[in-house]
mmCIF file of C-alpha atoms in Angstrom:
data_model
loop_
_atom_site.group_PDB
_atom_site.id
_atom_site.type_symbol
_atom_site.label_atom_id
_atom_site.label_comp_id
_atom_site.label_asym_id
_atom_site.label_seq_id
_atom_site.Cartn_x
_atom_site.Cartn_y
_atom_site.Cartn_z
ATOM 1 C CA UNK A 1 90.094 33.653 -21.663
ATOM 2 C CA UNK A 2 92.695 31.300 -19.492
ATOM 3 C CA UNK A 3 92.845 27.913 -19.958
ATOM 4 C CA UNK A 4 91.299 27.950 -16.868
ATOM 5 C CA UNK A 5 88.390 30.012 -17.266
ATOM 6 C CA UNK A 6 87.522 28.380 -20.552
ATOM 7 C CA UNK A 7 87.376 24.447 -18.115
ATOM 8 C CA UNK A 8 85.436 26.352 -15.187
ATOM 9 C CA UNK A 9 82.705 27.646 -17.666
ATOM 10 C CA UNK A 10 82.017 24.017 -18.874
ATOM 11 C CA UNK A 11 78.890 22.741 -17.710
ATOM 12 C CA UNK A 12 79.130 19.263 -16.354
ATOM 13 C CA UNK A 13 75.756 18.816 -14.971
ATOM 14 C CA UNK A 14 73.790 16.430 -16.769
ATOM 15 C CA UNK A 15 70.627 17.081 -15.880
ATOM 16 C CA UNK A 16 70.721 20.996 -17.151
ATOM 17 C CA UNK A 17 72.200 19.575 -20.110
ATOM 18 C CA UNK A 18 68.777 17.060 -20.935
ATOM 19 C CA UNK A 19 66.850 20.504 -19.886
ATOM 20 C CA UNK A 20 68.749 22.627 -22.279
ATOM 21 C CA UNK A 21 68.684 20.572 -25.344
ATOM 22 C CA UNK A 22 64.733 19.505 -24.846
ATOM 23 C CA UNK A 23 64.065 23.500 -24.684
ATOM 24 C CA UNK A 24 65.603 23.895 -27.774
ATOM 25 C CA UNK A 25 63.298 20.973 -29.371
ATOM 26 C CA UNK A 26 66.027 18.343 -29.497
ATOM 27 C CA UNK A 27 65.287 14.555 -28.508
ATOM 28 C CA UNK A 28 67.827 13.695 -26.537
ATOM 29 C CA UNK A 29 68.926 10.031 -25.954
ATOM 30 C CA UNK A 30 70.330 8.899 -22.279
ATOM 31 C CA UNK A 31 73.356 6.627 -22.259
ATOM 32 C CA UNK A 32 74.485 4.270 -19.134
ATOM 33 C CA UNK A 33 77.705 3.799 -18.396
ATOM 34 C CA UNK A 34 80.182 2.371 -19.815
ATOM 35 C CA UNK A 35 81.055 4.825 -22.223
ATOM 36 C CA UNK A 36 81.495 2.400 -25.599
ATOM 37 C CA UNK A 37 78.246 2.188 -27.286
ATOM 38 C CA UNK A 38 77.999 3.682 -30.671
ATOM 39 C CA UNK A 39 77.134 7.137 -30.357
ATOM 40 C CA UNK A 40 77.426 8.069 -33.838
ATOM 41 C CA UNK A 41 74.569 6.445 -34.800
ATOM 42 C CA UNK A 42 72.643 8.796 -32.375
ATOM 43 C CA UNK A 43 74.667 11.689 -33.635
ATOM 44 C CA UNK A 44 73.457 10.391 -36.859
ATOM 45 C CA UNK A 45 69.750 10.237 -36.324
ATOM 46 C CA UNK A 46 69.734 14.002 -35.072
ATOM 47 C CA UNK A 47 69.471 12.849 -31.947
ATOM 48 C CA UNK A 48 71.500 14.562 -28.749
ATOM 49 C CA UNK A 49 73.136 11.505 -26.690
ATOM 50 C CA UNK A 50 74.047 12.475 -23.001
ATOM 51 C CA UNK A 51 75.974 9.829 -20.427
ATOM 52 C CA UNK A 52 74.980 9.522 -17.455
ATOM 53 C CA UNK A 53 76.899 8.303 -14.541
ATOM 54 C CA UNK A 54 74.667 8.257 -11.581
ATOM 55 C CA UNK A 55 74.910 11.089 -9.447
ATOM 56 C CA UNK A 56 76.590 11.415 -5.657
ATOM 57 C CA UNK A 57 74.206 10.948 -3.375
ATOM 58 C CA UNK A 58 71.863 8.287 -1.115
ATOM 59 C CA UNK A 59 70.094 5.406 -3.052
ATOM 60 C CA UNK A 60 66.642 5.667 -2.044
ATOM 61 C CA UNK A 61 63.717 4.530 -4.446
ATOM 62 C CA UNK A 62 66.193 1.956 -6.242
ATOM 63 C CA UNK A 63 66.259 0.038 -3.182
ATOM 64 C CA UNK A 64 63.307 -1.166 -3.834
ATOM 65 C CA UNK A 65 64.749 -3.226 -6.902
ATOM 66 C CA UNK A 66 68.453 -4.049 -6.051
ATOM 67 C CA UNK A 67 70.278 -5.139 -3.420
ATOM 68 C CA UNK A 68 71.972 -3.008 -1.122
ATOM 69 C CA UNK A 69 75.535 -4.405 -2.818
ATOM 70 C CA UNK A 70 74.821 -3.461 -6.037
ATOM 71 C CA UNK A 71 77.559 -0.935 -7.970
ATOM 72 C CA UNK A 72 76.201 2.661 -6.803
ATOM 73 C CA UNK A 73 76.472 3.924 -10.325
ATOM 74 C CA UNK A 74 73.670 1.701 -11.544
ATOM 75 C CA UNK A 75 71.214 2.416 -8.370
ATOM 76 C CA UNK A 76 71.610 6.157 -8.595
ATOM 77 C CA UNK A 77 70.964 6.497 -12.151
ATOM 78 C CA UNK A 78 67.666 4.084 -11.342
ATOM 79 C CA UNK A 79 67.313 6.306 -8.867
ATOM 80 C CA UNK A 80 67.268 9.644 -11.035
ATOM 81 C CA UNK A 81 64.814 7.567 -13.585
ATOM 82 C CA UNK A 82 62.802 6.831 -11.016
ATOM 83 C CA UNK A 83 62.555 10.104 -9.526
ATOM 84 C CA UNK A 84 61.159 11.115 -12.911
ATOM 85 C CA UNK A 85 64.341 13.645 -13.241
ATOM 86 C CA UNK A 86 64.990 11.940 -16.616
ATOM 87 C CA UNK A 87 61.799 11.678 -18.393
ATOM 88 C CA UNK A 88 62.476 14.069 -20.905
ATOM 89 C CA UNK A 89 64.441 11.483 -22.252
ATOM 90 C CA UNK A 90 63.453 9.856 -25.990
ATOM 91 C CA UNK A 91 65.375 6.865 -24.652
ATOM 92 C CA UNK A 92 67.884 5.238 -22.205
ATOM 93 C CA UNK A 93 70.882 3.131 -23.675
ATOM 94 C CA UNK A 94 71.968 0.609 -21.859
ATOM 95 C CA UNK A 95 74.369 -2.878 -22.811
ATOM 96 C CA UNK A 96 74.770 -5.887 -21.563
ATOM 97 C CA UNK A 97 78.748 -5.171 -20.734
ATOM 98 C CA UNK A 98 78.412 -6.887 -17.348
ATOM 99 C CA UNK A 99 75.542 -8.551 -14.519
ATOM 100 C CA UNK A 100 75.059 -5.210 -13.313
ATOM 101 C CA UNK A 101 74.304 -3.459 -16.537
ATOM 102 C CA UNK A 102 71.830 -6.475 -17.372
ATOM 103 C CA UNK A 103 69.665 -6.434 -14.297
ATOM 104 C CA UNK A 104 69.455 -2.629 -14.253
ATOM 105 C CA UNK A 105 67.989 -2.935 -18.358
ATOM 106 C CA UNK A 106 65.325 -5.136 -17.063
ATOM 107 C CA UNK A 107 64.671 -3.112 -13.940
ATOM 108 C CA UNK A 108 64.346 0.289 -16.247
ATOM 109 C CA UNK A 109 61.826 -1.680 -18.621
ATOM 110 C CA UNK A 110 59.883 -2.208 -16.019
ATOM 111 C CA UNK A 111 59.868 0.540 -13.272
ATOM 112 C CA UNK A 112 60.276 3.409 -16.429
ATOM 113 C CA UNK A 113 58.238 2.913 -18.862
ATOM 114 C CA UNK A 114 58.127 6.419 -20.333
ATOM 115 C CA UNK A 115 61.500 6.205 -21.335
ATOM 116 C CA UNK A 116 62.086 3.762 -23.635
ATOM 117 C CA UNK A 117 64.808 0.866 -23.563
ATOM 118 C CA UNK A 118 67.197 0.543 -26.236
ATOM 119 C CA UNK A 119 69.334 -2.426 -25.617
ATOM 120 C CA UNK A 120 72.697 -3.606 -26.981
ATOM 121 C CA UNK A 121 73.252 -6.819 -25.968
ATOM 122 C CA UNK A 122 76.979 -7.499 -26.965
ATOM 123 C CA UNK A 123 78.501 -10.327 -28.086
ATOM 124 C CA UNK A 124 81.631 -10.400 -26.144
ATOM 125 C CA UNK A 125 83.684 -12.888 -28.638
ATOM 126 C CA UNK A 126 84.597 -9.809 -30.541
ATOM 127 C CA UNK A 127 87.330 -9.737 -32.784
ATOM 128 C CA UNK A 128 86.464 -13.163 -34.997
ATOM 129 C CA UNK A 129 84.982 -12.082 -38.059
ATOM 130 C CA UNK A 130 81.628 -13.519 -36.676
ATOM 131 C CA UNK A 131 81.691 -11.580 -33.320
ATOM 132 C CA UNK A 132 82.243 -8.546 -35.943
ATOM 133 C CA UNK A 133 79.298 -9.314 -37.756
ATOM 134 C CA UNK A 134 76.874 -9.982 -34.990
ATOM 135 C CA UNK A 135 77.991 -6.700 -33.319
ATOM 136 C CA UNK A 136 77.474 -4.737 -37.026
ATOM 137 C CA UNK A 137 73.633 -6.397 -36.781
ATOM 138 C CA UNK A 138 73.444 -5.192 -33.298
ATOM 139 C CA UNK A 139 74.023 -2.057 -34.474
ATOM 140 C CA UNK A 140 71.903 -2.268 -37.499
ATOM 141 C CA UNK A 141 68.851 -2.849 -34.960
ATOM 142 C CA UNK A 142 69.530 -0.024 -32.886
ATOM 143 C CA UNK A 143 70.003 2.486 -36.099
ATOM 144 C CA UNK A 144 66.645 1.293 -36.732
ATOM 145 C CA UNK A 145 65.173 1.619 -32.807
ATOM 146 C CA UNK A 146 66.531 5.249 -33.070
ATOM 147 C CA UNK A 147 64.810 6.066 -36.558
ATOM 148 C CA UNK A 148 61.686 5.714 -35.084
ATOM 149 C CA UNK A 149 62.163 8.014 -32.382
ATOM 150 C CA UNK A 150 63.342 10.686 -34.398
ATOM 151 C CA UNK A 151 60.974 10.338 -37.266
ATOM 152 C CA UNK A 152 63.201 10.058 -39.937
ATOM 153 C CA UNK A 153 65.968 6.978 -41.629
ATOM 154 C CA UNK A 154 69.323 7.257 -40.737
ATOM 155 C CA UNK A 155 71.429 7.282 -44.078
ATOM 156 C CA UNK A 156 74.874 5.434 -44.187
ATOM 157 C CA UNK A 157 76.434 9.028 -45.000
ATOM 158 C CA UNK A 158 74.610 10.274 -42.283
ATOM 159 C CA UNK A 159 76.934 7.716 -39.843
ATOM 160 C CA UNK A 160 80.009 8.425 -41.978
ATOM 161 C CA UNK A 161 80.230 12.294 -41.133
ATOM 162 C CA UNK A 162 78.965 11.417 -37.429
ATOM 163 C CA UNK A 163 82.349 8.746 -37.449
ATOM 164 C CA UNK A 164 84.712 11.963 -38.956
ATOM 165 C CA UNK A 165 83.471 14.372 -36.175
ATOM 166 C CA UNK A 166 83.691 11.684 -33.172
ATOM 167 C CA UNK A 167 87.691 10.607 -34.624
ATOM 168 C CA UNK A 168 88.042 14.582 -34.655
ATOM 169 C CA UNK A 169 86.885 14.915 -31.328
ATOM 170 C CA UNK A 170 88.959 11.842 -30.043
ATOM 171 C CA UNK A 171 91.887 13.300 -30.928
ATOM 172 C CA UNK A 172 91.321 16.232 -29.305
ATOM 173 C CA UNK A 173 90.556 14.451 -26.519
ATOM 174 C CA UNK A 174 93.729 12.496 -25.957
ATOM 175 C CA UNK A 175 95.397 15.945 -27.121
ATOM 176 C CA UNK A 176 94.101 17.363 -24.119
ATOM 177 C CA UNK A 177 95.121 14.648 -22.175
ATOM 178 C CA UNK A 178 98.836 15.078 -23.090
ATOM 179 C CA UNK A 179 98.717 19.057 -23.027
ATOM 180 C CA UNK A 180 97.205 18.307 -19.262
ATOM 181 C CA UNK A 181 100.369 16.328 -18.344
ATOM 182 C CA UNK A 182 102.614 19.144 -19.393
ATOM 183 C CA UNK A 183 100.687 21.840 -17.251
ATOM 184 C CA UNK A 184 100.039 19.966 -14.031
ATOM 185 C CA UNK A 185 99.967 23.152 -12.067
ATOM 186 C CA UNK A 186 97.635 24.522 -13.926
ATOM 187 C CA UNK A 187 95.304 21.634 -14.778
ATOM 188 C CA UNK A 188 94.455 20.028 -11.553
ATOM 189 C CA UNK A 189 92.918 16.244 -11.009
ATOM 190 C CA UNK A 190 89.969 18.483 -10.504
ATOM 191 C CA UNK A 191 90.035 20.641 -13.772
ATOM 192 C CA UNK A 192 91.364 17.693 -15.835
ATOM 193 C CA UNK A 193 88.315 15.392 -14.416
ATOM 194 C CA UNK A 194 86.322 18.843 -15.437
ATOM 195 C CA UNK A 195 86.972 18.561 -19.496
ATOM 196 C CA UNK A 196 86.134 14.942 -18.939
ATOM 197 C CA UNK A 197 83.024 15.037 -17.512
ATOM 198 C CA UNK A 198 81.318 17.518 -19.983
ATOM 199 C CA UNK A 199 81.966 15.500 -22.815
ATOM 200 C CA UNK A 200 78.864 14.013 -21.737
ATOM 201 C CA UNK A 201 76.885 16.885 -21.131
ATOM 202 C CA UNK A 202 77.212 18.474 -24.917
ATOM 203 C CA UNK A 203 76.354 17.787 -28.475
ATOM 204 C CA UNK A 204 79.902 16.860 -29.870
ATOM 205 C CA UNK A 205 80.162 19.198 -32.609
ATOM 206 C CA UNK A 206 79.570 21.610 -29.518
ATOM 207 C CA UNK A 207 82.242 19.775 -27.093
ATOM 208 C CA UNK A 208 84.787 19.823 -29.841
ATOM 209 C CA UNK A 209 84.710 23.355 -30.387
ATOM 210 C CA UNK A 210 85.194 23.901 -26.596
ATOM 211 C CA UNK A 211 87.974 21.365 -26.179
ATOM 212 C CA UNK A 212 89.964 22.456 -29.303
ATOM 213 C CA UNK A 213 89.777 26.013 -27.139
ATOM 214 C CA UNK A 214 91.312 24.718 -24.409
ATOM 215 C CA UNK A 215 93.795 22.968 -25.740
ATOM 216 C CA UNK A 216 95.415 26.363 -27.831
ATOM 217 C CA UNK A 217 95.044 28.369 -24.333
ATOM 218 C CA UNK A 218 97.424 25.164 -23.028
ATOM 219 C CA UNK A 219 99.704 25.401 -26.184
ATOM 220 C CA UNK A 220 100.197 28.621 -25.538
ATOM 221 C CA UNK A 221 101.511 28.305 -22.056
ATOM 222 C CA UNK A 222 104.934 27.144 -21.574
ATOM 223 C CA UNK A 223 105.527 24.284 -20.227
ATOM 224 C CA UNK A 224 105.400 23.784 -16.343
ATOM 225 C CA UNK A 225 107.446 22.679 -13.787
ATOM 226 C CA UNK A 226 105.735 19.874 -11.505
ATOM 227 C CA UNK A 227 107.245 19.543 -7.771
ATOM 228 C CA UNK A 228 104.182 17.287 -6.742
ATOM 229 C CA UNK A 229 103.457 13.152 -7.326
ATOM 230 C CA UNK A 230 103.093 12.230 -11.059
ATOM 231 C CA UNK A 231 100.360 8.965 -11.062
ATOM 232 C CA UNK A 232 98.552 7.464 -13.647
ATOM 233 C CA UNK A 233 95.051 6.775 -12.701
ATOM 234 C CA UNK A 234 92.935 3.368 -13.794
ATOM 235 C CA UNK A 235 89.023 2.653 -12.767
ATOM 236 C CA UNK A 236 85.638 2.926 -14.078
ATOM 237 C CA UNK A 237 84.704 6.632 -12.813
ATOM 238 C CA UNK A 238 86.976 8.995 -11.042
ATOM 239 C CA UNK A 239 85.302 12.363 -10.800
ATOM 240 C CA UNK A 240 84.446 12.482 -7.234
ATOM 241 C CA UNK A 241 85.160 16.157 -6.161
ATOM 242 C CA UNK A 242 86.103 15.440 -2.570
ATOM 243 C CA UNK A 243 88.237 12.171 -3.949
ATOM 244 C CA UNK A 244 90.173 14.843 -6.169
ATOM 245 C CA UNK A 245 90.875 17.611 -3.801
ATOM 246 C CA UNK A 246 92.605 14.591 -1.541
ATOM 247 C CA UNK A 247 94.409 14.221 -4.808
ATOM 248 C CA UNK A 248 95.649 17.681 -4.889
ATOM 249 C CA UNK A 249 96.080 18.069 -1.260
ATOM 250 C CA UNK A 250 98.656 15.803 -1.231
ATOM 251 C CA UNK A 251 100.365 16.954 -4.176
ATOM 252 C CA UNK A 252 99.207 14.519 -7.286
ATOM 253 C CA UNK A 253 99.273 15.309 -10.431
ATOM 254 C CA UNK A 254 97.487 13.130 -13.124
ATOM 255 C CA UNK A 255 100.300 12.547 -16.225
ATOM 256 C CA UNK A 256 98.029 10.023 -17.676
ATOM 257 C CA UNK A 257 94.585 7.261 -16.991
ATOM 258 C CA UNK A 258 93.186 4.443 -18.122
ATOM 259 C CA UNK A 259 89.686 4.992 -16.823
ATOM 260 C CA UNK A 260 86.548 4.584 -19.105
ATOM 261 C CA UNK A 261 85.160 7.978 -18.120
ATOM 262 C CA UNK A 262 87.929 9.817 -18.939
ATOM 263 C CA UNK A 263 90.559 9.051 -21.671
ATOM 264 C CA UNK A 264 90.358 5.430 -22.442
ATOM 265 C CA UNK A 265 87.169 5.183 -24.532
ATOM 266 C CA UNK A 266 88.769 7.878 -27.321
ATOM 267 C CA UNK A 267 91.442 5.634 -27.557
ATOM 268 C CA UNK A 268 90.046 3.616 -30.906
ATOM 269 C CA UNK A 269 89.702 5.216 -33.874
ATOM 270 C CA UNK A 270 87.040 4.163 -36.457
ATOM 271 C CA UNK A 271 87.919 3.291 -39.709
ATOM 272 C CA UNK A 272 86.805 6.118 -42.152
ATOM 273 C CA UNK A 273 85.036 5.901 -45.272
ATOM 274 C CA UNK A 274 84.650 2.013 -45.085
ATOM 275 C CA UNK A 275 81.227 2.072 -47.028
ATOM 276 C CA UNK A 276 79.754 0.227 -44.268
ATOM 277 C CA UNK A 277 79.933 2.319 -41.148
ATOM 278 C CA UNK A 278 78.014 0.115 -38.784
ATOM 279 C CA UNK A 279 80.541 -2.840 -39.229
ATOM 280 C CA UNK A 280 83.618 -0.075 -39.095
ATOM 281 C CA UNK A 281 82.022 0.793 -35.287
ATOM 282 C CA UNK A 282 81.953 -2.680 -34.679
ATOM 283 C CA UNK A 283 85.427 -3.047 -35.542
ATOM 284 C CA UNK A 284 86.085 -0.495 -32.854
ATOM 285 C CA UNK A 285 84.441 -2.454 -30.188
ATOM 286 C CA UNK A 286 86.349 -5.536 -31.428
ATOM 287 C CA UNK A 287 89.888 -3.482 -31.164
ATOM 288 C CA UNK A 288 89.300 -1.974 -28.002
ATOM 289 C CA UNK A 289 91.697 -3.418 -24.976
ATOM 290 C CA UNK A 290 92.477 -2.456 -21.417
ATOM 291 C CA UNK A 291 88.694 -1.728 -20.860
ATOM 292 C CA UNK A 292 87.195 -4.039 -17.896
ATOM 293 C CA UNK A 293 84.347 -4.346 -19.401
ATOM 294 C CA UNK A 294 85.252 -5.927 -22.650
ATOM 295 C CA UNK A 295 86.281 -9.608 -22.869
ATOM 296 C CA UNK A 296 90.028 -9.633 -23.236
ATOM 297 C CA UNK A 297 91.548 -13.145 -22.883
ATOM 298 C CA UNK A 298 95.283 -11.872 -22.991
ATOM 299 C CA UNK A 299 94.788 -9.523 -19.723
ATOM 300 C CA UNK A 300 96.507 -6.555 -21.519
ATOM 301 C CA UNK A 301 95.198 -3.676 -18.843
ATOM 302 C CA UNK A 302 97.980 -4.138 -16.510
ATOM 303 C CA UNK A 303 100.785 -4.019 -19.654
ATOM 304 C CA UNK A 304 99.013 -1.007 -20.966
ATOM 305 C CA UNK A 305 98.886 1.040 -17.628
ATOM 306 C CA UNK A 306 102.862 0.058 -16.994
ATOM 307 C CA UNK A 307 103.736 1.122 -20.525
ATOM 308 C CA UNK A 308 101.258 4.231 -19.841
ATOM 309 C CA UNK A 309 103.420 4.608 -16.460
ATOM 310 C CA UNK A 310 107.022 4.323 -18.302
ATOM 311 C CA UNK A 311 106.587 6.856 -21.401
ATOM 312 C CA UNK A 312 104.445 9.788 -18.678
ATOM 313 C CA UNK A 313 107.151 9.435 -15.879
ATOM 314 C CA UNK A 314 104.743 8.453 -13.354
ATOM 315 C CA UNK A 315 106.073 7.215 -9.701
ATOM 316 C CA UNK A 316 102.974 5.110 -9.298
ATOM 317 C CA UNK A 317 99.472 4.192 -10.337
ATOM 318 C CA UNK A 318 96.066 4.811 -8.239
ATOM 319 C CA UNK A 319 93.770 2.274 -8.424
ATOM 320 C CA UNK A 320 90.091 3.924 -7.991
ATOM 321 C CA UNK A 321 87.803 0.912 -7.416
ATOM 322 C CA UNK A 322 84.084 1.125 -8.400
ATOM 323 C CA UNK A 323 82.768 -0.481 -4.724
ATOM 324 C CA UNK A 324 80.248 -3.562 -5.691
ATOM 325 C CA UNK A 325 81.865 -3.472 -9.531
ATOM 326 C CA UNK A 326 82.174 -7.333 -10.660
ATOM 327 C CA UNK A 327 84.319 -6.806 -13.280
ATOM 328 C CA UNK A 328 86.765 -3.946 -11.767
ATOM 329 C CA UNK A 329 86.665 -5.946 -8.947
ATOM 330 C CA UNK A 330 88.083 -9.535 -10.693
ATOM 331 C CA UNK A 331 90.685 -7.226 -12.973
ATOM 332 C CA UNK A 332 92.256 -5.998 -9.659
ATOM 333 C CA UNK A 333 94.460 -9.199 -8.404
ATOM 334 C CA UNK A 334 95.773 -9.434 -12.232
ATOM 335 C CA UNK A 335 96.537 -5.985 -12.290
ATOM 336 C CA UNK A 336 98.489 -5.825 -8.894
ATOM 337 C CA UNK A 337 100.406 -8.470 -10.027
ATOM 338 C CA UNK A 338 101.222 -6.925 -13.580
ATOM 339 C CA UNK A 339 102.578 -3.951 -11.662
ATOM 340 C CA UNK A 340 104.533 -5.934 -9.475
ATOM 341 C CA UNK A 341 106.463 -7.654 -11.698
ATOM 342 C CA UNK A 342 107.673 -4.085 -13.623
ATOM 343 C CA UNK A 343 108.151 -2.615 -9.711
ATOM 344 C CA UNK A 344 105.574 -0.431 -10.620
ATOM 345 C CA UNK A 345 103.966 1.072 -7.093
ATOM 346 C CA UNK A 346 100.231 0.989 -7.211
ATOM 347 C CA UNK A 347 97.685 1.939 -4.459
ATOM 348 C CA UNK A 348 93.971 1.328 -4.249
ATOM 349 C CA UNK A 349 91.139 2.719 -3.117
ATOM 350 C CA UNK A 350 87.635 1.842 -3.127
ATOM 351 C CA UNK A 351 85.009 4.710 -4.268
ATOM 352 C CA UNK A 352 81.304 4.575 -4.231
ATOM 353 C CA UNK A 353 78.665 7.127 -4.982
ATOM 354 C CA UNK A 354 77.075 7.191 -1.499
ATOM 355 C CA UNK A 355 80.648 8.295 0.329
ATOM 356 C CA UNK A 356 80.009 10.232 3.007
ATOM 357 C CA UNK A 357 83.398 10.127 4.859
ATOM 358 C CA UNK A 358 86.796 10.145 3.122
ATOM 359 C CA UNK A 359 89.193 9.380 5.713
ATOM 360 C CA UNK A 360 90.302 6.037 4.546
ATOM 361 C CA UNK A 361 90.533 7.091 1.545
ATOM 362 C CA UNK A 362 92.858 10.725 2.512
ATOM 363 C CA UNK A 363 94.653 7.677 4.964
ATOM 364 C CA UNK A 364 95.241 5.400 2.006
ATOM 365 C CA UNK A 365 96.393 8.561 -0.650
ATOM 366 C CA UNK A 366 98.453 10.181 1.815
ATOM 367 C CA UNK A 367 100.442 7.351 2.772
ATOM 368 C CA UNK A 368 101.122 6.416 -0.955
ATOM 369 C CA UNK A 369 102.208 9.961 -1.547
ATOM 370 C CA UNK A 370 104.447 9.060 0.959
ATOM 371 C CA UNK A 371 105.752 6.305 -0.275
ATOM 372 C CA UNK A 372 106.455 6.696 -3.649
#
């Protein structure tokens, strides 16, 4: 098979993906965005984690407990819970990684009972050895929540092999990533977002297989020849379909992001046999940087996407803002000015789940391919 036909026949849809592993007598734990919880603990426990990202679509029954300008991520997944289209379930992760995220745990508690809470509340001062340390017990408490919904303990070694198969699949992540930027006409914003978005939809023992796949199908290709716009993408989500065929009607080719659904959360490795596993994943929260949001007092996000834009190439960098998103929202004036100073072109546009008309937004991207 192509490289391709091997992205095309990943599934990417979530719900068949809860439906599939239930049938085959899994317990299967629901994770809400952002992607940087501890999944190997899950992994761990025998347990099948899934992400879920909302879903395109009109809010309807989560009206009823958020305001209207609330980010569109959070009220469709309460939506989807509420619609009882995730109560297979065992549990729903969620954090405490910004005001949105901590209304929308209380909200589930209350309005879904019949799946379980698990809650990470954070603590944001992160890299002093006590931030370390409160995080490890964090995680200590949820290894514990998730023994008791899969009947069994969760061993350290357990966490140890699930920390050697998520670095393994990290790297073939990013490897992708690269590989991607070498083949632009063959892996479209569309295709790339593809491989992205079923990391979330698989068991990653399963994922890993399929991405290590793709990526020999790409190494065996010679390299390609790229006529269109090379950009480096930031944001919290960008795998709108009709966003993404703007993107490749008007030539763009993705070299490289720095969005937390698609590259930027494999881009920590955890320390490897540490002897204590749950303090080497907090270590990983506490070296994270460019994420918005995770606490980071030196602003490094715009640095990293300029040095990102530099070493790929790129002419510019699109800006895919999460409408109603606190923190994306307060990184953006930072990051504009970041890019300024290294003459860095950057263009933004504002996406929400409940887009119905994309003509600012094929305005806005077809005047920056323009431009740059």
């Amino acid at each position: 098979m192509t490289a391709v036909d091997l992205i095309q026949a990943l599934n990417t849809d979530v719900l068949k993906a809860i439906d599939h592993y239930v049938d085959e007598g899994k317990k299967v734990i629901g994770i809400s965005a952002p992607g940087v919880v501890p999944e190997e603990i899950i992994h761990a426990a025998g347990l099948v984690p899934v992400t879920i990202w909302g879903a395109e679509g009109e809010v309807v029954e989560a009206k009823e407990y958020f305001p209207a300008f609330y980010a569109s991520i959070i009220l469709r997944t309460m939506d989807l819970g509420l619609q009882g289209k995730l109560d297979k379930l065992s549990g729903m992760l969620i954090t405490n990684l910004s005001d949105g995220l901590k209304g929308f745990s209380q909200n589930w508690k209350r309005a879904i009972p019949q799946v379980p809470m698990l809650y990470i509340p954070y603590g944001q001062n992160r890299k002093i050895e006590a931030g370390i340390e409160y995080n490890a017990r964090q995680f200590a408490h949820l290894r514990d929540n998730l023994a008791k919904i899969a009947g069994n303990d969760i061993s350290d070694d357990a966490i140890e092999e699930a920390i050697k198969l998520y670095n393994e699949h990290r790297k073939a992540m990013l490897e992708f990533s690269a590989l991607a930027a070498k083949h632009l006409n063959t892996v479209t914003p569309l295709l790339r977002n593809r491989v992205f978005s079923s990391a979330y939809c698989y068991a990653k023992d399963e994922h890993l297989a399929k991405v290590k796949e793709i990526n020999e199908a790409l190494k065996a290709m010679p390299e390609e020849d790229f006529k269109g716009k090379k950009v480096v993408t930031t944001g919290i989500l960008v795998n709108s379909e009709d966003i993404l065929k703007i993107f490749e009607e008007f030539g763009f080719g993705i070299v490289d992001d720095n969005v937390l659904h698609e590259s930027l959360q494999y881009e920590v490795q955890a320390k490897e046999g540490t002897g204590n596993p749950l303090r080497a994943l907090a270590q990983v929260f506490a070296d994270i940087e460019g994420n918005t949001f995770v606490f980071d007092e030196k602003k490094l996000r715009g640095p990293i996407i300029a040095k990102k834009v530099k070493e790929s190439g790129a002419a510019g960098v699109i800006y895919l803002m999460t409408k109603f998103s606190d923190t994306d929202e307060f990184d953006y004036p930072i990051l504009r000015d970041d890019l300024q100073k290294e003459h860095i072109p950057m263009n933004m546009v504002e996406v929400d789940q409940q887009m119905v008309s994309f003509e600012q937004a094929k305005t806005a991207l077809q005047t920056f391919a323009d431009m740059i």
